[in-house]
CSV table of C-alpha atoms in Angstrom, one decimal:
chain,number,residue,atom,x,y,z
A,27,MET,CA,89.7,83.2,116.7
A,28,THR,CA,91.0,84.6,113.4
A,29,THR,CA,92.7,88.0,113.5
A,30,PRO,CA,91.1,90.6,111.4
A,31,LEU,CA,93.3,91.9,108.6
A,32,VAL,CA,91.9,95.6,109.1
A,33,SER,CA,90.5,96.8,112.4
A,34,ALA,CA,89.0,100.2,112.9
A,35,ARG,CA,87.8,101.4,116.3
A,36,ASN,CA,85.7,104.6,117.2
A,37,LEU,CA,87.0,106.1,114.1
A,38,GLU,CA,86.2,109.9,113.6
A,39,ARG,CA,87.1,112.4,110.9
A,40,THR,CA,86.0,116.1,111.4
A,41,PHE,CA,86.8,118.9,108.9
A,42,SER,CA,86.5,122.6,109.8
A,43,PHE,CA,84.4,124.7,107.5
A,44,GLY,CA,84.6,128.0,108.8
A,45,SER,CA,83.1,128.2,112.3
A,46,GLU,CA,81.4,124.9,111.6
A,47,GLN,CA,82.9,121.4,112.4
A,48,ILE,CA,81.6,118.6,109.8
A,49,ARG,CA,81.8,115.3,111.1
A,50,ALA,CA,82.4,113.4,107.9
A,51,ILE,CA,83.0,110.1,109.6
A,52,HIS,CA,82.0,109.4,113.4
A,53,ASP,CA,81.6,106.3,115.5
A,54,VAL,CA,82.8,103.9,113.1
A,55,ASP,CA,84.0,100.6,114.0
A,56,LEU,CA,85.1,98.0,111.4
A,57,GLU,CA,86.8,94.7,111.1
A,58,VAL,CA,87.8,93.1,107.7
A,59,PHE,CA,89.3,89.8,107.3
A,60,SER,CA,91.5,88.0,104.3
A,61,GLY,CA,89.5,86.3,101.9
A,62,GLN,CA,86.5,88.8,102.3
A,63,LEU,CA,84.8,90.9,99.5
A,64,PHE,CA,83.9,93.8,102.0
A,65,VAL,CA,81.3,96.3,100.5
A,66,ILE,CA,80.4,99.7,101.8
A,67,THR,CA,77.3,101.1,100.5
A,68,GLY,CA,76.0,104.5,101.1
A,69,ARG,CA,74.6,107.5,98.9
A,70,SER,CA,77.0,110.2,97.6
A,71,GLY,CA,78.2,112.2,100.4
A,72,SER,CA,77.7,109.5,102.8
A,73,GLY,CA,81.4,109.4,103.8
A,74,LYS,CA,82.6,106.5,101.7
A,75,THR,CA,85.5,107.9,100.2
A,76,THR,CA,86.6,109.7,103.3
A,77,LEU,CA,86.6,106.2,105.2
A,78,LEU,CA,88.6,104.6,102.2
A,79,ASN,CA,91.2,107.3,102.4
A,80,LEU,CA,91.6,106.8,106.2
A,81,LEU,CA,91.8,103.0,105.7
A,82,ALA,CA,94.7,103.7,103.0
A,83,GLY,CA,96.6,106.1,105.3
A,84,LEU,CA,96.0,109.0,102.7
A,85,ASP,CA,94.2,111.0,105.7
A,86,ARG,CA,94.5,110.8,109.3
A,87,PRO,CA,91.7,110.3,111.6
A,88,THR,CA,90.7,113.2,114.0
A,89,SER,CA,90.4,110.3,116.6
A,90,GLY,CA,90.2,106.5,116.8
A,91,THR,CA,92.6,104.0,115.5
A,92,ILE,CA,93.0,102.2,112.4
A,93,CYS,CA,95.3,98.8,112.3
A,94,ILE,CA,96.3,96.9,109.2
A,95,GLU,CA,98.2,93.5,109.9
A,96,ASP,CA,98.7,94.9,113.6
A,97,GLN,CA,100.3,98.2,112.6
A,98,ASP,CA,98.5,101.2,114.0
A,99,LEU,CA,98.3,103.7,111.0
A,100,THR,CA,97.9,106.6,113.5
A,101,LYS,CA,101.4,105.9,114.8
A,102,LEU,CA,103.0,105.6,111.5
A,103,SER,CA,105.3,108.5,110.0
A,104,GLU,CA,104.4,109.6,106.6
A,105,TRP,CA,107.3,107.4,105.0
A,106,GLU,CA,106.0,104.3,106.8
A,107,LEU,CA,102.7,105.1,105.5
A,108,THR,CA,104.0,105.3,102.0
A,109,ARG,CA,105.9,102.1,102.3
A,110,LEU,CA,102.7,100.3,103.6
A,111,ARG,CA,100.6,101.4,100.5
A,112,ARG,CA,103.4,100.6,98.1
A,113,HIS,CA,103.7,96.9,99.5
A,114,ASN,CA,100.4,96.0,101.2
A,115,ILE,CA,97.7,97.9,99.6
A,116,GLY,CA,96.3,98.0,96.1
A,117,PHE,CA,94.0,100.6,94.7
A,118,VAL,CA,91.2,100.4,92.0
A,119,PHE,CA,89.7,103.9,90.9
A,120,GLN,CA,86.4,104.6,89.3
A,121,SER,CA,88.4,106.2,86.3
A,122,PHE,CA,90.7,103.3,86.1
A,123,GLY,CA,94.0,105.3,86.1
A,124,LEU,CA,95.8,103.5,83.2
A,125,LEU,CA,98.8,105.2,81.6
A,126,PRO,CA,97.5,105.7,78.0
A,127,LEU,CA,101.0,105.3,76.3
A,128,LEU,CA,101.8,102.1,77.9
A,129,SER,CA,100.3,98.7,76.9
A,130,VAL,CA,98.1,96.5,79.0
A,131,TYR,CA,101.1,94.3,80.1
A,132,GLU,CA,103.2,97.4,80.8
A,133,ASN,CA,100.6,99.0,82.9
A,134,VAL,CA,100.4,95.8,85.2
A,135,GLU,CA,104.1,95.5,85.3
A,136,LEU,CA,104.9,99.2,86.3
A,137,PRO,CA,104.5,98.6,90.0
A,138,LEU,CA,106.9,95.8,89.9
A,139,ARG,CA,109.4,97.9,87.9
A,140,ILE,CA,109.2,100.5,90.6
A,141,ALA,CA,109.7,98.0,93.2
A,142,ASP,CA,112.7,96.7,91.5
A,143,TRP,CA,111.7,93.1,91.1
A,144,GLU,CA,113.8,90.9,89.1
A,145,ARG,CA,112.8,90.6,85.3
A,146,GLY,CA,112.0,87.0,85.3
A,147,ARG,CA,109.9,87.3,88.4
A,148,ARG,CA,108.4,90.5,87.2
A,149,HIS,CA,107.5,88.8,84.0
A,150,ARG,CA,105.8,85.5,85.7
A,151,ARG,CA,103.6,87.8,87.9
A,152,THR,CA,102.6,90.1,85.3
A,153,GLU,CA,101.4,87.4,83.3
A,154,GLU,CA,99.8,85.5,86.2
A,155,CYS,CA,97.6,88.5,87.0
A,156,LEU,CA,96.4,89.0,83.4
A,157,GLU,CA,95.4,85.7,83.2
A,158,LEU,CA,93.5,86.1,86.4
A,159,VAL,CA,91.4,88.8,85.0
A,160,GLY,CA,91.2,87.2,81.5
A,161,LEU,CA,93.1,89.4,79.5
A,162,SER,CA,96.2,87.4,78.5
A,163,ASP,CA,95.3,87.8,74.9
A,164,ARG,CA,95.1,91.8,75.3
A,165,ALA,CA,98.5,92.3,76.7
A,166,GLY,CA,99.9,94.1,73.7
A,167,HIS,CA,97.1,96.5,73.4
A,168,ARG,CA,96.9,100.2,74.7
A,169,PRO,CA,94.0,101.3,77.0
A,170,TYR,CA,92.2,103.2,74.3
A,171,GLU,CA,91.8,99.9,72.6
A,172,LEU,CA,89.8,98.5,75.3
A,173,SER,CA,86.2,98.6,76.5
A,174,GLY,CA,85.5,100.1,79.9
A,175,GLY,CA,85.2,96.7,81.6
A,176,GLU,CA,88.4,95.5,80.2
A,177,GLN,CA,90.3,98.9,81.4
A,178,GLN,CA,88.9,98.3,84.8
A,179,ARG,CA,90.1,94.5,84.7
A,180,VAL,CA,93.5,95.8,83.7
A,181,ALA,CA,93.5,98.2,87.0
A,182,ILE,CA,92.3,95.4,89.3
A,183,ALA,CA,95.4,93.3,87.7
A,184,ARG,CA,97.6,96.1,88.4
A,185,ALA,CA,96.3,96.4,92.1
A,186,LEU,CA,97.1,92.8,92.6
A,187,VAL,CA,100.5,92.6,91.0
A,188,GLN,CA,102.5,92.9,94.2
A,189,HIS,CA,100.5,90.6,96.1
A,190,PRO,CA,98.9,93.0,98.4
A,191,SER,CA,97.0,91.8,101.7
A,192,LEU,CA,94.5,94.6,101.1
A,193,VAL,CA,92.9,96.0,97.8
A,194,LEU,CA,90.7,99.2,98.1
A,195,ALA,CA,88.0,100.0,95.4
A,196,ASP,CA,86.4,103.3,95.2
A,197,GLU,CA,83.3,103.2,93.0
A,198,PRO,CA,85.1,100.7,90.7
A,199,THR,CA,81.9,100.3,88.3
A,200,GLY,CA,80.7,104.0,88.4
A,201,GLU,CA,81.7,104.4,84.7
A,202,LEU,CA,80.6,101.0,83.6
A,203,ASP,CA,77.0,99.9,82.6
A,204,LEU,CA,75.0,97.5,84.9
A,205,ALA,CA,76.0,94.2,83.0
A,206,THR,CA,79.8,95.2,82.9
A,207,GLY,CA,79.7,96.4,86.4
A,208,ALA,CA,78.2,92.9,87.7
A,209,ALA,CA,80.9,91.0,85.8
A,210,VAL,CA,83.5,93.3,87.5
A,211,PHE,CA,81.9,92.6,90.9
A,212,ALA,CA,81.9,89.0,90.3
A,213,LEU,CA,85.6,89.0,89.3
A,214,LEU,CA,86.4,90.7,92.5
A,215,LYS,CA,84.5,87.9,94.4
A,216,ASP,CA,86.4,85.2,92.2
A,217,ILE,CA,90.0,87.1,93.3
A,218,VAL,CA,89.4,87.1,96.9
A,219,GLN,CA,89.0,83.3,96.9
A,220,LYS,CA,91.9,82.7,94.6
A,221,GLU,CA,94.3,85.3,96.1
A,222,LYS,CA,93.2,85.2,99.8
A,223,VAL,CA,93.2,89.0,99.6
A,224,ALA,CA,90.7,91.3,101.4
A,225,ILE,CA,89.0,93.7,98.9
A,226,VAL,CA,87.0,96.6,100.5
A,227,VAL,CA,84.8,98.3,98.0
A,228,ALA,CA,82.8,101.4,98.3
A,229,THR,CA,79.9,101.7,96.1
A,230,HIS,CA,76.3,103.2,95.7
A,231,ASP,CA,75.4,100.0,93.9
A,232,VAL,CA,73.3,98.1,96.5
A,233,THR,CA,72.7,95.2,94.2
A,234,VAL,CA,76.3,94.1,94.9
A,235,ALA,CA,75.5,93.1,98.3
A,236,ARG,CA,74.0,89.7,96.9
A,237,ILE,CA,77.7,88.6,96.3
A,238,ALA,CA,79.5,90.2,99.1
A,239,THR,CA,81.2,88.4,102.0
A,240,ALA,CA,80.0,91.4,104.2
A,241,THR,CA,78.2,94.5,103.6
A,242,ARG,CA,77.9,97.8,105.8
A,243,GLU,CA,75.8,100.9,104.9
A,244,LEU,CA,77.2,104.4,105.6
A,245,SER,CA,74.9,107.2,106.1
A,246,ASP,CA,76.1,110.6,107.3
A,247,GLY,CA,79.4,109.3,108.2
A,248,THR,CA,78.5,106.4,110.4
A,249,PHE,CA,77.4,102.6,109.9
A,250,VAL,CA,73.5,102.1,110.0
A,251,THR,CA,73.8,98.5,109.2
């Protein structure tokens, strides 16, 4: 039996609001495998972003466990969590998060510079990722010269550039029109097949379920499907 890349058990995250305890996430079990496009749907406020933050080790659960590649995030130090995020997890955000003064090439290459990759290896991997998202011919452009869909493709290339085993995408099509958003989701589906990476997407767009490998719906902090 294949071992899941991500495994969460009895996950709960509770916040204190005055004298009230708010269960943002509760009774969540989750398994994600390499090569999956795993989509988490749900309305605004359902707990999608909180769950992604827990999976990324950006927040710690009140109870339960989260394992990524057999590492229990609840037992890792802050330094170990930072190292895990730097080398094993890629991130894609709704607002793209590109540096405006850098070119497309430089934005994608930046994580490799920070990780001190050798120049030739850095160049090959950056070009490979730009080709993967269909933007080799836009490498010298600045983000403001690109469409929203192209900017998100750059963000996806940057998330993939260090060969992460897991990519977390929070509402990656939230600022895109329907047609462009559909193209981005199709690209993500293609990437999981080519790169054998697991991509977990949080989105309110239920139409993406048609191309997802697996889909779960969050409501009031717990899975209902």
